[in-house]
Amino acid sequence: MLDIVFWVLAIVAVLAALAVLILRDVFRAAMALILLFLTIAALYITLSADFLAVVQILIYVGAISILIIVGIMLTQNVKRGNPSGKLVIPALVTGILLIIILALSISRTFWNISNEAPVQNTTAPLGELMFGPGGYLFPVEMIAVLVLTAILGAIVLLREK
Amino acid sequence: MSVGLEHYLILSAILFGIGLIGVLSKRNVVVILMCIEIMLNASNIALVAFSRYIEPAFLTGQLFAIFVIAVAAAEAAVGIAIIISIYRNRETINIDKFNLFKW
């Protein structure tokens, strides 16, 4: 059962990623990107990462996709806005070579796969990791400062004088 | 053939390669940003798959993936701001014309 779900999600994800590259209309490419994000959230659920799936939908589909669509709308070339550049053949060669090398090295490594069951409700254990004695409190606070700095930078770049 | 760690990792590698092809070959700079987000999502899948199959009790991979999502959000915001501010000056989003560093 989980196998069929994984194969369906994997095929939809790869097709959505190819659609981002191939579609001529850049707004449809953004819609394909949103489909990819939703498919990846479903893949997280098959990996028992339920909190991460919800975070993925909230932040990627809810915020980053809207930001990308605002960027598309404010830079108005929508209908034929997704042309290929001059370097399509070298890019294809590089990408396919990278995929082949990664796939070969993944299939030839011996992984120490553990037989434990995964953690089921990950929200509370993630909360303990972040804010408890797990030691990750400082990165959490730094992420807050980083996002604040990014927002301030974006506002300074975009204000009307 | 039951689904294991290698299936998730090869899916992550394929998505990363597709994102890389997009970053190297597209002319619209917003599409390049979208392909960077594809690459970041592919690496997140690999992180979560490792966390679930190799050391399920620790959840470190999922926490790392949350940080990667936060950094990707910040980077997308700054990227879109830069693109819009260059568009205001030059009326183009063709990355071949973004030659501000040339003299």
GROMACS .gro file of C-alpha atoms in nm:
model
  264
    1MET     CA    1   0.000   0.000   0.000
    2LEU     CA    2   0.270   0.243   0.096
    3ASP     CA    3   0.461   0.132  -0.212
    4ILE     CA    4   0.182   0.233  -0.450
    5VAL     CA    5   0.146   0.569  -0.275
    6PHE     CA    6   0.521   0.631  -0.302
    7TRP     CA    7   0.533   0.547  -0.674
    8VAL     CA    8   0.234   0.765  -0.757
    9LEU     CA    9   0.375   1.058  -0.559
   10ALA     CA   10   0.722   1.014  -0.708
   11ILE     CA   11   0.594   1.012  -1.067
   12VAL     CA   12   0.373   1.317  -1.005
   13ALA     CA   13   0.666   1.502  -0.843
   14VAL     CA   14   0.903   1.433  -1.133
   15LEU     CA   15   0.639   1.530  -1.390
   16ALA     CA   16   0.562   1.853  -1.202
   17ALA     CA   17   0.932   1.943  -1.189
   18LEU     CA   18   0.965   1.876  -1.562
   19ALA     CA   19   0.656   2.088  -1.622
   20VAL     CA   20   0.826   2.383  -1.450
   21LEU     CA   21   1.103   2.354  -1.708
   22ILE     CA   22   0.896   2.282  -2.015
   23LEU     CA   23   0.580   2.495  -1.996
   24ARG     CA   24   0.587   2.815  -2.199
   25ASP     CA   25   0.352   3.015  -1.980
   26VAL     CA   26   0.542   3.111  -1.667
   27PHE     CA   27   0.226   3.136  -1.458
   28ARG     CA   28   0.145   2.771  -1.538
   29ALA     CA   29   0.501   2.685  -1.440
   30ALA     CA   30   0.435   2.846  -1.102
   31MET     CA   31   0.121   2.632  -1.068
   32ALA     CA   32   0.326   2.322  -1.146
   33LEU     CA   33   0.569   2.429  -0.875
   34ILE     CA   34   0.282   2.447  -0.626
   35LEU     CA   35   0.179   2.095  -0.727
   36LEU     CA   36   0.537   1.983  -0.665
   37PHE     CA   37   0.534   2.136  -0.316
   38LEU     CA   38   0.207   1.961  -0.228
   39THR     CA   39   0.341   1.629  -0.356
   40ILE     CA   40   0.652   1.667  -0.145
   41ALA     CA   41   0.434   1.737   0.160
   42ALA     CA   42   0.256   1.407   0.092
   43LEU     CA   43   0.596   1.235   0.064
   44TYR     CA   44   0.686   1.371   0.407
   45ILE     CA   45   0.373   1.208   0.545
   46THR     CA   46   0.481   0.873   0.400
   47LEU     CA   47   0.809   0.926   0.587
   48SER     CA   48   0.618   0.983   0.914
   49ALA     CA   49   0.719   1.349   0.928
   50ASP     CA   50   0.376   1.497   0.997
   51PHE     CA   51   0.479   1.830   1.149
   52LEU     CA   52   0.721   1.889   0.864
   53ALA     CA   53   0.449   1.820   0.607
   54VAL     CA   54   0.226   2.087   0.759
   55VAL     CA   55   0.520   2.332   0.781
   56GLN     CA   56   0.593   2.262   0.413
   57ILE     CA   57   0.237   2.347   0.313
   58LEU     CA   58   0.219   2.655   0.534
   59ILE     CA   59   0.549   2.806   0.428
   60TYR     CA   60   0.613   2.680   0.077
   61VAL     CA   61   0.262   2.676  -0.064
   62GLY     CA   62   0.132   2.953   0.159
   63ALA     CA   63   0.414   3.204   0.150
   64ILE     CA   64   0.692   3.129  -0.100
   65SER     CA   65   0.456   3.042  -0.386
   66ILE     CA   66   0.263   3.366  -0.330
   67LEU     CA   67   0.593   3.556  -0.331
   68ILE     CA   68   0.692   3.393  -0.660
   69ILE     CA   69   0.353   3.475  -0.814
   70VAL     CA   70   0.388   3.839  -0.696
   71GLY     CA   71   0.729   3.843  -0.864
   72ILE     CA   72   0.579   3.707  -1.186
   73MET     CA   73   0.293   3.955  -1.182
   74LEU     CA   74   0.514   4.255  -1.122
   75THR     CA   75   0.754   4.161  -1.403
   76GLN     CA   76   0.493   4.135  -1.667
   77ASN     CA   77   0.612   3.889  -1.932
   78VAL     CA   78   0.358   3.619  -1.858
   79LYS     CA   79   0.247   3.452  -2.181
   80ARG     CA   80   0.578   3.361  -2.340
   81GLY     CA   81   0.782   3.420  -2.032
   82ASN     CA   82   0.964   3.086  -1.997
   83PRO     CA   83   1.215   3.060  -2.280
   84SER     CA   84   1.523   2.843  -2.273
   85GLY     CA   85   1.853   3.020  -2.276
   86LYS     CA   86   2.151   2.959  -2.493
   87LEU     CA   87   2.308   2.684  -2.288
   88VAL     CA   88   2.040   2.413  -2.304
   89ILE     CA   89   2.260   2.128  -2.427
   90PRO     CA   90   2.545   2.174  -2.175
   91ALA     CA   91   2.288   2.215  -1.896
   92LEU     CA   92   2.115   1.892  -1.997
   93VAL     CA   93   2.446   1.709  -2.012
   94THR     CA   94   2.550   1.838  -1.669
   95GLY     CA   95   2.215   1.759  -1.509
   96ILE     CA   96   2.188   1.409  -1.651
   97LEU     CA   97   2.549   1.334  -1.562
   98LEU     CA   98   2.486   1.448  -1.205
   99ILE     CA   99   2.174   1.232  -1.177
  100ILE     CA  100   2.357   0.927  -1.310
  101ILE     CA  101   2.654   0.974  -1.076
  102LEU     CA  102   2.428   1.028  -0.773
  103ALA     CA  103   2.207   0.730  -0.856
  104LEU     CA  104   2.505   0.500  -0.905
  105SER     CA  105   2.672   0.605  -0.582
  106ILE     CA  106   2.343   0.571  -0.390
  107SER     CA  107   2.276   0.223  -0.517
  108ARG     CA  108   2.631   0.105  -0.444
  109THR     CA  109   2.652   0.228  -0.085
  110PHE     CA  110   2.574  -0.003   0.203
  111TRP     CA  111   2.327   0.182   0.423
  112ASN     CA  112   2.291   0.092   0.792
  113ILE     CA  113   1.916   0.083   0.786
  114SER     CA  114   1.770   0.058   1.134
  115ASN     CA  115   1.464  -0.150   1.209
  116GLU     CA  116   1.307   0.077   1.468
  117ALA     CA  117   0.966   0.217   1.404
  118PRO     CA  118   0.963   0.590   1.329
  119VAL     CA  119   0.837   0.844   1.581
  120GLN     CA  120   0.465   0.884   1.525
  121ASN     CA  121   0.357   1.226   1.653
  122THR     CA  122   0.661   1.434   1.577
  123THR     CA  123   0.539   1.769   1.703
  124ALA     CA  124   0.621   1.722   2.072
  125PRO     CA  125   0.961   1.554   2.014
  126LEU     CA  126   1.057   1.829   1.768
  127GLY     CA  127   0.954   2.089   2.023
  128GLU     CA  128   1.172   1.922   2.284
  129LEU     CA  129   1.464   1.912   2.041
  130MET     CA  130   1.428   2.277   1.957
  131PHE     CA  131   1.357   2.429   2.296
  132GLY     CA  132   1.459   2.167   2.547
  133PRO     CA  133   1.799   2.039   2.649
  134GLY     CA  134   1.859   1.903   2.298
  135GLY     CA  135   2.090   2.194   2.227
  136TYR     CA  136   1.924   2.352   1.925
  137LEU     CA  137   1.787   2.665   2.092
  138PHE     CA  138   2.058   2.894   1.954
  139PRO     CA  139   1.996   2.801   1.588
  140VAL     CA  140   1.623   2.859   1.640
  141GLU     CA  141   1.683   3.212   1.767
  142MET     CA  142   1.931   3.277   1.488
  143ILE     CA  143   1.673   3.171   1.230
  144ALA     CA  144   1.438   3.433   1.373
  145VAL     CA  145   1.707   3.701   1.337
  146LEU     CA  146   1.787   3.579   0.984
  147VAL     CA  147   1.427   3.601   0.864
  148LEU     CA  148   1.391   3.945   1.023
  149THR     CA  149   1.706   4.065   0.846
  150ALA     CA  150   1.582   3.927   0.514
  151ILE     CA  151   1.248   4.104   0.547
  152LEU     CA  152   1.414   4.433   0.640
  153GLY     CA  153   1.647   4.399   0.343
  154ALA     CA  154   1.358   4.331   0.108
  155ILE     CA  155   1.170   4.635   0.236
  156VAL     CA  156   1.473   4.861   0.199
  157LEU     CA  157   1.528   4.739  -0.157
  158LEU     CA  158   1.170   4.796  -0.258
  159ARG     CA  159   1.060   5.119  -0.099
  160GLU     CA  160   0.961   5.416  -0.309
  161LYS     CA  161   1.179   5.713  -0.238
  162MET     CA  162   1.031  -0.445  -0.434
  163SER     CA  163   0.942  -0.265  -0.115
  164VAL     CA  164   1.019   0.102  -0.092
  165GLY     CA  165   1.336   0.174   0.100
  166LEU     CA  166   1.586   0.449   0.165
  167GLU     CA  167   1.738   0.423  -0.182
  168HIS     CA  168   1.409   0.500  -0.357
  169TYR     CA  169   1.372   0.829  -0.168
  170LEU     CA  170   1.736   0.917  -0.231
  171ILE     CA  171   1.713   0.851  -0.603
  172LEU     CA  172   1.393   1.058  -0.622
  173SER     CA  173   1.580   1.336  -0.442
  174ALA     CA  174   1.870   1.306  -0.689
  175ILE     CA  175   1.636   1.323  -0.989
  176LEU     CA  176   1.458   1.633  -0.858
  177PHE     CA  177   1.792   1.796  -0.778
  178GLY     CA  178   1.916   1.727  -1.130
  179ILE     CA  179   1.598   1.870  -1.284
  180GLY     CA  180   1.634   2.184  -1.073
  181LEU     CA  181   1.998   2.212  -1.178
  182ILE     CA  182   1.906   2.189  -1.546
  183GLY     CA  183   1.655   2.469  -1.493
  184VAL     CA  184   1.901   2.696  -1.310
  185LEU     CA  185   2.164   2.654  -1.580
  186SER     CA  186   1.944   2.689  -1.884
  187LYS     CA  187   1.657   2.929  -1.822
  188ARG     CA  188   1.645   3.296  -1.917
  189ASN     CA  189   1.363   3.426  -1.701
  190VAL     CA  190   1.515   3.501  -1.364
  191VAL     CA  191   1.195   3.421  -1.169
  192VAL     CA  192   1.202   3.071  -1.324
  193ILE     CA  193   1.563   3.037  -1.206
  194LEU     CA  194   1.442   3.117  -0.854
  195MET     CA  195   1.171   2.852  -0.885
  196CYS     CA  196   1.430   2.593  -0.989
  197ILE     CA  197   1.647   2.684  -0.690
  198GLU     CA  198   1.344   2.607  -0.473
  199ILE     CA  199   1.312   2.267  -0.647
  200MET     CA  200   1.674   2.192  -0.555
  201LEU     CA  201   1.619   2.290  -0.193
  202ASN     CA  202   1.311   2.069  -0.171
  203ALA     CA  203   1.503   1.777  -0.316
  204SER     CA  204   1.770   1.808  -0.048
  205ASN     CA  205   1.496   1.827   0.217
  206ILE     CA  206   1.354   1.495   0.096
  207ALA     CA  207   1.698   1.338   0.131
  208LEU     CA  208   1.739   1.477   0.484
  209VAL     CA  209   1.404   1.347   0.604
  210ALA     CA  210   1.456   1.007   0.440
  211PHE     CA  211   1.793   0.969   0.613
  212SER     CA  212   1.641   1.067   0.945
  213ARG     CA  213   1.361   0.815   0.913
  214TYR     CA  214   1.563   0.517   0.790
  215ILE     CA  215   1.895   0.542   0.969
  216GLU     CA  216   1.823   0.687   1.312
  217PRO     CA  217   1.444   0.719   1.361
  218ALA     CA  218   1.461   0.813   1.727
  219PHE     CA  219   1.654   1.136   1.685
  220LEU     CA  220   1.451   1.349   1.437
  221THR     CA  221   1.761   1.555   1.359
  222GLY     CA  222   1.700   1.538   0.985
  223GLN     CA  223   1.351   1.679   1.021
  224LEU     CA  224   1.477   1.968   1.235
  225PHE     CA  225   1.745   2.042   0.977
  226ALA     CA  226   1.475   2.037   0.707
  227ILE     CA  227   1.274   2.295   0.903
  228PHE     CA  228   1.578   2.522   0.912
  229VAL     CA  229   1.632   2.473   0.538
  230ILE     CA  230   1.269   2.573   0.475
  231ALA     CA  231   1.312   2.889   0.684
  232VAL     CA  232   1.633   2.987   0.503
  233ALA     CA  233   1.467   2.918   0.166
  234ALA     CA  234   1.182   3.152   0.260
  235ALA     CA  235   1.424   3.430   0.354
  236GLU     CA  236   1.623   3.379   0.035
  237ALA     CA  237   1.312   3.380  -0.185
  238ALA     CA  238   1.200   3.709  -0.029
  239VAL     CA  239   1.534   3.880  -0.088
  240GLY     CA  240   1.561   3.731  -0.438
  241ILE     CA  241   1.220   3.860  -0.544
  242ALA     CA  242   1.302   4.202  -0.397
  243ILE     CA  243   1.624   4.217  -0.600
  244ILE     CA  244   1.447   4.104  -0.919
  245ILE     CA  245   1.172   4.363  -0.881
  246SER     CA  246   1.414   4.645  -0.808
  247ILE     CA  247   1.625   4.558  -1.114
  248TYR     CA  248   1.307   4.537  -1.323
  249ARG     CA  249   1.211   4.886  -1.213
  250ASN     CA  250   1.533   5.023  -1.356
  251ARG     CA  251   1.579   4.815  -1.665
  252GLU     CA  252   1.235   4.679  -1.773
  253THR     CA  253   1.378   4.332  -1.837
  254ILE     CA  254   1.389   3.995  -1.661
  255ASN     CA  255   1.619   3.828  -1.909
  256ILE     CA  256   1.918   3.716  -1.712
  257ASP     CA  257   2.148   3.771  -2.008
  258LYS     CA  258   2.076   4.144  -1.965
  259PHE     CA  259   2.162   4.148  -1.593
  260ASN     CA  260   2.513   4.263  -1.663
  261LEU     CA  261   2.535   4.532  -1.399
  262PHE     CA  262   2.884   4.420  -1.303
  263LYS     CA  263   3.024   4.479  -1.647
  264TRP     CA  264   3.193   4.804  -1.716
   0.00000   0.00000   0.00000
